[in-house]
C-alpha cells in the first residue's frame, strides 16, 4: 500500500509528489495524458520565478525528472474511481488498481468547447485545442483563434510565426490576457483581431473545416474562410468522478481550504481543480506543496 497516491501529473500533482517523497512517503502519481498537464502545450513560459524563458515541455520534463530522482512511481493510467477500504483508499484505473493510505486529487481542468453542432466531429479535422501540437499542420495557411485570455494570445503569437494569416476572435471588447502579450500580438502584420465577434457555425467541405460563420456585436453574420480553428475559450474542472468525496462550488470545482483538505478524511485536492480565483502555474505549484504538507501531517498524526 502506498502512503500517498496523487491523481494527476500536472504541476500541482508533481509538486505534491516532490514534497511527499522528501517527507519519506511512498508515493505514486497517476496521469492519464501527458506528464506535466496542459503546461506542456505552452510554447513559452515567461512568468515562472527564476526561469524567465522556458517552454512548458521543458519545465514539465524537469519536474518529471526531479520526481523520478526521488523514487516516486509514475503510472500512465486513467483513474476511474476511488473507494474507502480499511486503512485507506482503493484507486481504480482503466487498467488496474492501487491502494493508498491517502489521496491527493490534482485532476486539473479540461478544455471548454463552443457547444456548436459538429464540433466533436471536427476535432482533428480542422479544430484543435493545442497550437503547439497541431500548428505545423497549417503552415502557410489561414487559421483562426477564439479566445481573449493568455492561452489565446500565446496560441495566436505562436501560429503567426508559421501561418499565412491568423484571425483572433474575441467575444468581449478587449483582451483578458496579459497586456504584454496583447502588445506583441498587435505588432504582428499577419494577425487580425476582431473584438465583439463570436463563432455561430462551422463550414465544412468533405468532412474538413473550411470556414466559420461569425457574428459581430451588431449581430451581422459573415463567412470567414479558414483551414484551422484553435479554441482557447476557457476550461472546466475535470474531477466529476470524485464529486462525492469533496464539496464543489456551482461550477464544479472542489471546495477546499489552502491546505487542500476536503470533507473526506485522507482526501486532499490541489491545483486548478480547486475552487479559487487565480489559476496559474505558480498557484498550482503552491497548491501542490500545501496539499502534500497537509496530507503528510494528517498521516503522521494517525
Coordinates of N, CA and C in Angstrom, one line a residue, residues 38 109-116 119-120 123 127-129 146 171-172 176 230-237 251-253 279:
X38 N -1.4 20.5 -18.9 CA -1.6 21.4 -20.0 C -0.4 22.4 -20.2
X109 N -8.0 20.7 -15.1 CA -9.2 21.1 -15.9 C -9.1 20.6 -17.3
X110 N -10.2 20.7 -18.0 CA -10.2 20.3 -19.4 C -10.7 21.5 -20.3
X111 N -10.4 21.4 -21.6 CA -10.8 22.5 -22.5 C -12.3 22.6 -22.6
X112 N -12.8 23.8 -22.6 CA -14.2 24.1 -22.8 C -14.5 24.2 -24.3
X113 N -15.6 23.7 -24.7 CA -16.0 23.7 -26.1 C -16.9 24.9 -26.4
X114 N -17.1 25.2 -27.7 CA -18.1 26.2 -28.0 C -19.5 25.7 -27.9
X115 N -19.7 24.4 -28.0 CA -21.0 23.8 -27.9 C -21.9 23.9 -29.2
X116 N -21.2 24.0 -30.4 CA -21.9 24.1 -31.6 C -22.0 22.7 -32.3
X119 N -19.0 20.0 -33.6 CA -17.7 20.3 -33.0 C -16.9 19.1 -32.7
X120 N -17.5 18.1 -32.1 CA -16.7 16.9 -31.8 C -16.2 16.2 -33.0
X123 N -12.9 17.9 -34.4 CA -11.7 17.9 -33.7 C -10.7 16.9 -34.4
X127 N -10.4 21.5 -36.2 CA -10.5 22.1 -34.9 C -9.4 21.5 -33.9
X128 N -8.7 22.4 -33.2 CA -7.7 21.9 -32.3 C -7.7 22.8 -31.0
X129 N -7.2 22.2 -29.9 CA -7.1 22.9 -28.7 C -5.6 23.2 -28.3
X146 N -9.9 31.5 -31.2 CA -11.1 32.0 -30.5 C -10.7 32.1 -29.0
X171 N -14.8 37.5 -27.9 CA -16.2 37.8 -27.7 C -16.4 39.1 -27.0
X172 N -15.5 39.5 -26.2 CA -15.6 40.8 -25.5 C -15.0 41.9 -26.3
X176 N -8.5 39.7 -22.2 CA -8.4 39.4 -20.8 C -7.0 39.0 -20.4
X230 N -8.4 27.2 -33.7 CA -7.8 26.9 -32.4 C -8.6 27.5 -31.3
X231 N -9.2 26.7 -30.4 CA -10.1 27.1 -29.4 C -9.4 27.3 -28.1
X232 N -9.5 28.5 -27.5 CA -8.9 28.8 -26.2 C -10.0 29.6 -25.4
X233 N -11.1 29.0 -25.2 CA -12.3 29.7 -24.6 C -12.5 29.4 -23.1
X234 N -11.4 28.9 -22.5 CA -11.6 28.6 -21.1 C -11.5 27.2 -20.8
X235 N -11.7 26.9 -19.5 CA -11.6 25.5 -19.0 C -12.7 25.2 -18.0
X236 N -12.9 23.9 -17.8 CA -13.8 23.5 -16.8 C -13.2 22.3 -16.0
X237 N -13.6 22.1 -14.7 CA -12.9 21.1 -13.9 C -13.1 19.7 -14.4
X251 N -19.7 25.8 -10.1 CA -19.0 25.4 -11.4 C -18.4 24.0 -11.4
X252 N -18.4 23.3 -10.2 CA -17.9 22.0 -10.2 C -16.5 21.9 -9.6
X253 N -15.9 23.0 -9.2 CA -14.6 23.0 -8.6 C -14.6 22.5 -7.2
X279 N -5.9 30.9 -11.3 CA -5.3 29.6 -11.7 C -4.2 29.9 -12.7

